[in-house]
Coordinates of C-alpha atoms and ligand atoms in Angstrom, one line a residue:
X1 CA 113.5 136.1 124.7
X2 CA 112.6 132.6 125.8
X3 CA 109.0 133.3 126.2
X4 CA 109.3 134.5 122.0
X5 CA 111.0 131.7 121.2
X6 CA 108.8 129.2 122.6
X7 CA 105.9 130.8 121.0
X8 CA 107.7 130.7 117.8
X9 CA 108.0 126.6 118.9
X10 CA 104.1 126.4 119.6
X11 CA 103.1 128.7 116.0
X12 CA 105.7 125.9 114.5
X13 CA 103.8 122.9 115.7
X14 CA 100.4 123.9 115.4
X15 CA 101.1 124.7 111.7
X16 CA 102.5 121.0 111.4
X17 CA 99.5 119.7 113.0
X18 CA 96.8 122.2 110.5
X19 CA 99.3 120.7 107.5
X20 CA 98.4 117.1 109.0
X21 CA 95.0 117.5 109.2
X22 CA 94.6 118.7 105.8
X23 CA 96.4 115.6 103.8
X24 CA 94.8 113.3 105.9
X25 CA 91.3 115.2 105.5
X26 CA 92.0 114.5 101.5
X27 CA 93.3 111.2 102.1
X28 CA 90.8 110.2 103.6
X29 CA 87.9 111.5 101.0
X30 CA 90.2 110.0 98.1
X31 CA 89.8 106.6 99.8
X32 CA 86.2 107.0 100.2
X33 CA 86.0 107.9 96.2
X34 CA 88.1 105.2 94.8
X35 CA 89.0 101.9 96.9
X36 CA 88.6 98.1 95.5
X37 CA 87.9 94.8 96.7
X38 CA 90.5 92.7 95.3
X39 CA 87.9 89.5 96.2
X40 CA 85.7 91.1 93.8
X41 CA 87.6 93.2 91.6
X42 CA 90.1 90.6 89.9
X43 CA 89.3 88.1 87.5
X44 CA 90.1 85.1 90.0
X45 CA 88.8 82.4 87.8
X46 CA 90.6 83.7 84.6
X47 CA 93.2 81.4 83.2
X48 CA 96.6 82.5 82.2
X49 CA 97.2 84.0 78.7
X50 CA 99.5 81.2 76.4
X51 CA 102.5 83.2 75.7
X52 CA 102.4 86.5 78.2
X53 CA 104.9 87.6 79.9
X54 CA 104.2 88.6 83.6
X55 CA 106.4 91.5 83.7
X56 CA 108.3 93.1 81.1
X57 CA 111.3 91.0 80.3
X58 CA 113.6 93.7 80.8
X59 CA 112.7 93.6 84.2
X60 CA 113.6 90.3 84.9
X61 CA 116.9 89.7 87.3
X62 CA 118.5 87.3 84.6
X63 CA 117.9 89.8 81.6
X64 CA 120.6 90.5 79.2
X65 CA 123.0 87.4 80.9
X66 CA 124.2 84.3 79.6
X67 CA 122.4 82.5 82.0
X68 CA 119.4 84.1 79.9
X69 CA 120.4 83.9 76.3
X70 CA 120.4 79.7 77.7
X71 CA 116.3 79.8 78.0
X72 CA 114.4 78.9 75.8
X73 CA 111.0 81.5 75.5
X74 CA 108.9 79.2 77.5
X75 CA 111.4 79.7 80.1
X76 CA 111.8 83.1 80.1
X77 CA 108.2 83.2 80.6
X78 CA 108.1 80.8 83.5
X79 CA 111.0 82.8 85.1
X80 CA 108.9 85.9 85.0
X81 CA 105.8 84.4 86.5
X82 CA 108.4 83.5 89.8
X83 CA 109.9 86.5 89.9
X84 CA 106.5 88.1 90.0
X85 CA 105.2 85.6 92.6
X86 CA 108.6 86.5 94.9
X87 CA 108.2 90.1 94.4
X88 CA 104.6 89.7 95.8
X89 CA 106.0 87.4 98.6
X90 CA 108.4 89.9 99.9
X91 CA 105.3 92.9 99.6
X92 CA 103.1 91.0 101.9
X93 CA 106.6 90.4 104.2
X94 CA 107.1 94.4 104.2
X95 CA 103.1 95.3 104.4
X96 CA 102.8 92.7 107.5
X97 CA 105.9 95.0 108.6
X98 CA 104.4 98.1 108.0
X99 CA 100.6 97.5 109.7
X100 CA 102.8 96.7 112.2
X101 CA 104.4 100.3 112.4
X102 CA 101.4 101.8 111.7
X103 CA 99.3 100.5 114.3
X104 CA 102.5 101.9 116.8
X105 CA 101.8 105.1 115.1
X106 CA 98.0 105.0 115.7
X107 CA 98.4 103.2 119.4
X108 CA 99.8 106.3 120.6
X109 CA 97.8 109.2 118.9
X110 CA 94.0 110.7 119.2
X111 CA 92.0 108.1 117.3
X112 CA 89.6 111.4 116.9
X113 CA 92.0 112.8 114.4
X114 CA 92.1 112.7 110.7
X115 CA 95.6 111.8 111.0
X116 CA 94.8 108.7 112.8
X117 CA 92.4 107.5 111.2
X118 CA 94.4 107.9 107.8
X119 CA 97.0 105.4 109.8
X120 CA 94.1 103.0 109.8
X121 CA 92.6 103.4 106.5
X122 CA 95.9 102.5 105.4
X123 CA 96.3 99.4 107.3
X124 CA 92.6 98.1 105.6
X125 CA 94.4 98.8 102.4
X126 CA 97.1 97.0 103.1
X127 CA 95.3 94.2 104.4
X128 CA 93.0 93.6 101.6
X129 CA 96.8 94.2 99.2
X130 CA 98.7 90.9 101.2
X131 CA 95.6 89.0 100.6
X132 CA 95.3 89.7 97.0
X133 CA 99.4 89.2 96.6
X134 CA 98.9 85.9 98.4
X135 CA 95.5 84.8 95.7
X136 CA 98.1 85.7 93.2
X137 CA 100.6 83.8 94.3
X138 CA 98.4 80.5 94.7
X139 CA 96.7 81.6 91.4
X140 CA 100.2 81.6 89.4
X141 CA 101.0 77.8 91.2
X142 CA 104.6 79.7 92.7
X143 CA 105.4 79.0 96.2
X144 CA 105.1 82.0 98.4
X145 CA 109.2 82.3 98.8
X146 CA 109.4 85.4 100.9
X147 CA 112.5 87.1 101.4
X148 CA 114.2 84.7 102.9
X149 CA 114.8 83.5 106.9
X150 CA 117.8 86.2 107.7
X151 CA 115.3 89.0 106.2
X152 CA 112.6 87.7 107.9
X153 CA 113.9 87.7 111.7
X154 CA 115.0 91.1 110.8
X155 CA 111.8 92.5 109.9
X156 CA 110.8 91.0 113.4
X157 CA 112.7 93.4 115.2
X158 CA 112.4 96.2 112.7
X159 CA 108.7 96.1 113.1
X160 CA 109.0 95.9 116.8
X161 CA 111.8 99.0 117.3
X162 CA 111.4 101.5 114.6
X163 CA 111.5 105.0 115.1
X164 CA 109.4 107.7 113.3
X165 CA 112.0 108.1 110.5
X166 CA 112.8 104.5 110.0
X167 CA 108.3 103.6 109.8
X168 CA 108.2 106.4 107.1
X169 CA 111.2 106.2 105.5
X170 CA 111.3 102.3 105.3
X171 CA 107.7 102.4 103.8
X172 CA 108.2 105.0 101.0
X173 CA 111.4 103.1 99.8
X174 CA 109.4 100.2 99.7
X175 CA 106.2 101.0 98.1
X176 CA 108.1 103.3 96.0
X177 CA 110.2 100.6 94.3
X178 CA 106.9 98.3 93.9
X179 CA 105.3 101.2 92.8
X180 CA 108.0 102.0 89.9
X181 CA 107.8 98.2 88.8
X182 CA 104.0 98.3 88.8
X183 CA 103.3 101.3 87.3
X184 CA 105.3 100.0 83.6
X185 CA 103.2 96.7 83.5
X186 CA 100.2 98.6 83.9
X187 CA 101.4 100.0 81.2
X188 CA 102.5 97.2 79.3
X189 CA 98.9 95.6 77.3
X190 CA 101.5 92.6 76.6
X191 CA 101.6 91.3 79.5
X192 CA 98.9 89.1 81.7
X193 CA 96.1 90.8 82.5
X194 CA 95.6 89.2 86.0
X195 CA 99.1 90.6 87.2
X196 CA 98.5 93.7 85.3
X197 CA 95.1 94.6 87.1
X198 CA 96.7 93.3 90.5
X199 CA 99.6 96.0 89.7
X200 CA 96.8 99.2 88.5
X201 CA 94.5 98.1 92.1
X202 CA 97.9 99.0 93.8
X203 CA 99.2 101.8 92.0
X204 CA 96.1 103.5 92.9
X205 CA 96.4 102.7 96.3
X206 CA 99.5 103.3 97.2
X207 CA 100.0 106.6 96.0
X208 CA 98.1 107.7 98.4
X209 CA 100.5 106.0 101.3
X210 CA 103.5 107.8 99.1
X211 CA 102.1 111.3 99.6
X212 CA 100.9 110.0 103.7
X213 CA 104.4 109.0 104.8
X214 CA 106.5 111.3 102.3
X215 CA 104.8 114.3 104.5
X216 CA 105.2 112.6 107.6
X217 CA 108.9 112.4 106.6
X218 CA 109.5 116.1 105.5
X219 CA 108.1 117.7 108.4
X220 CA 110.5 116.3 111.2
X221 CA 113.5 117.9 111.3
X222 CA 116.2 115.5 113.1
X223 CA 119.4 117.0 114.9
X224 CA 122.8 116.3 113.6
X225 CA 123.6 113.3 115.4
X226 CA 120.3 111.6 115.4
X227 CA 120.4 112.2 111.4
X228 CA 123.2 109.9 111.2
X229 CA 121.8 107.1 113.1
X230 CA 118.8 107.2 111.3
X231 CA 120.6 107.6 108.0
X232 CA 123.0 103.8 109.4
X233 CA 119.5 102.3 110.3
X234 CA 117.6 103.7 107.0
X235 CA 120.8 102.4 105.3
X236 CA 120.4 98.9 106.7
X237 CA 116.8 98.7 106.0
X238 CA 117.4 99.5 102.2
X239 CA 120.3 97.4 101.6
X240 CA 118.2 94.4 103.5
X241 CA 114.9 95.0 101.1
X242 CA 116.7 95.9 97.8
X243 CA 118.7 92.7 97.9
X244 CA 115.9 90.3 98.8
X245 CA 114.0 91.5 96.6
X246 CA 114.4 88.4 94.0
X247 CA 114.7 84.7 96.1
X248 CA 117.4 82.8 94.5
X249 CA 115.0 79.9 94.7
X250 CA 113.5 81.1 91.8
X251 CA 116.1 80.3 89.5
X252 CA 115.3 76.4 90.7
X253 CA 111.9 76.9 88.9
X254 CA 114.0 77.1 85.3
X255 CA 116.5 74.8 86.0
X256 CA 118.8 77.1 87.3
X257 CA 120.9 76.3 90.5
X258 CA 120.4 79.4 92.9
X259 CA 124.1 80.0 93.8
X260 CA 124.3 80.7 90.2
X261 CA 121.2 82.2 89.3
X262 CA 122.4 84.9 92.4
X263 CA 125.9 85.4 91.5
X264 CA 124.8 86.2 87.6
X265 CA 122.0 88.4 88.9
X266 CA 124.2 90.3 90.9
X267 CA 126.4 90.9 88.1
X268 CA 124.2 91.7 85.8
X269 CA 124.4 95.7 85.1
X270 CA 121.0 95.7 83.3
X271 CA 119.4 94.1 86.7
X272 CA 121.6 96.7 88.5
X273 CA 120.5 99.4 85.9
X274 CA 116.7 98.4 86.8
X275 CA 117.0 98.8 90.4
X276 CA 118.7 102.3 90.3
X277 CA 116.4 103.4 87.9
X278 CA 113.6 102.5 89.7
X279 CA 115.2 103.8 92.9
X280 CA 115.7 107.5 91.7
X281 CA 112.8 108.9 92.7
X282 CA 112.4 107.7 96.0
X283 CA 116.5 108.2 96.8
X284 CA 115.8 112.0 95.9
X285 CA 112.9 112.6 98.6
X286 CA 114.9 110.6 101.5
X287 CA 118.2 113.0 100.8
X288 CA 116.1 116.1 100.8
X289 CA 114.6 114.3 104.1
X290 CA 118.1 114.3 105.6
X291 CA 117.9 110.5 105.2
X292 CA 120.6 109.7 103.0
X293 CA 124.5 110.8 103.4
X294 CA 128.3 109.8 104.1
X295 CA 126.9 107.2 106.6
X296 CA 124.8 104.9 104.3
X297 CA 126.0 106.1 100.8
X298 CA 128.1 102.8 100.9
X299 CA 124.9 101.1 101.6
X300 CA 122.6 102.3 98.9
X301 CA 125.7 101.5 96.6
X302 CA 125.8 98.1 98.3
X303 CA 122.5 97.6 96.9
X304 CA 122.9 98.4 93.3
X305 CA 120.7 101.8 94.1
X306 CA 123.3 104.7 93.3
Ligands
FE2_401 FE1 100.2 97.7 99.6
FE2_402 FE1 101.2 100.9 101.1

């Protein structure tokens, strides 16, 4: 009996390492086909467009309020440029975070392995993505506002402590949610074409790190208690990233003060709206991950997500 079951164990685990091999094998040679250089492969010296929006307006935390219908167009437009700057500002935040977690990963595995050396392809990716956020930032003139200092010493530890589920599972909520918000101005020819092309380098780079930690994700299976603590943690990681997503120092940047410019976005069910529906996708693949349930349902909601 327990010699079966243990070879049922090993068949288990050596098809989880053949399914490892093979999406880091195609990873790998979709890296090697299409990759940029964001020194050489956006417009740096281009000036801004008169007029363009930097992400659809509809997007923007303030839409639809009356703190909104106040601004004049030029102001709207300003508004979106720092919301775009602070989005950026909190990506390079999360991708220090996450080449963080995925050098852990790598530090502990054979470097001889596809799998690996995915992990490290990824963290060149993400390297050469927080330098072109940051050339972004400076190129818009917006201050680099990051999520702010509470946020920040949390992603300390985070970086430092997290378990398998929580490096996975706090990636693909991330680059899920920038991914969602990219993906429409890429689609948007309205907008400014700097910040558009910045958005399409990502999209194509990052959905390669979707399928990479979505697959790392499915394949564990967790035991009932350890499910929940991951779900509180996961839960805590979420509400921490969703909500400091937009600085209220922004609103300074249209004349706004930030204790109002917060409390109205807050409020604001088309902001709220944005956020779930920009969530959905990535919500549905943690639940069928085991990552989401009675433990940090009141967390998500916490966060505008469900
Ligand atoms: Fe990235
Ligand atoms: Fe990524």
């Amino acid at each position: 009996m327990a010699t079966t079951a243990r070879k049922d164990t090993t068949a288990v685990l050596e098809e989880r390492d053949r399914q490892r091999r093979r999406t880091a094998e195609r990873l790998l040679a979709s890296s090697a086909k299409l990759s940029f250089d964001p020194l050489k492969d956006v417009d740096w010296a281009s000036e801004p467009v008169p007029g363009a929006y930097y992400i659809t307006p509809h997007r923007i935390s303030l839409y639809g309020t009356e703190l909104w219908e106040r601004l004049s167009e030029e102001q709207r437009i300003e508004l979106s440029k720092h919301e775009v700057a602070c989005v950026a500002s909190v990506g390079i935040w999360f991708e220090e975070i996450l080449m963080q977690m995925l050098l852990r990963h790598a530090f502990d595995r054979d470097p001889t392995t596809a799998h690996v050396q995915y992990a490290l392809t990824e963290i060149a990716d993400e390297c050469r993505h927080s330098v072109m956020f940051a050339r972004m930032i400076a190129w818009m003139g917006a201050p680099a506002y990051g999520p702010g200092r509470l946020a920040h010493e949390l992603g300390r530890v985070f970086k430092a402590i997290s378990t398998h589920s929580q490096t996975f599972g706090g990636t693909m909520y991330v680059e899920e949610i920038l991914d969602a918000f990219q993906r429409e101005m890429t689609a948007d020819e309205s907008l400014q074409p700097l910040s558009r092309q910045v958005a399409r380098i990502h999209v194509i780079e990052e959905s390669r790190h979707i399928t990479y930690a979505r697959e790392e994700l499915v394949r564990q299976d967790l035991g009932p208690v350890r499910r929940r603590v991951e779900q509180l943690l996961m839960g805590i990681v979420i509400h921490v990233a969703t909500t400091h997503l937009i600085n209220p120092r922004v609103y300074a940047a249209v004349g706004i003060d930030p204790k109002e410019g917060r409390r109205a976005a807050r409020r604001n069910p088309h902001w709220r709206a944005a956020k779930t529906e920009m969530a959905a996708k990535v919500v549905g693949v943690l639940d069928r991950a085991g990552l989401v349930g009675r433990t940090n349902r009141w967390l998500l909601r916490g966060a505008g997500i469900v």
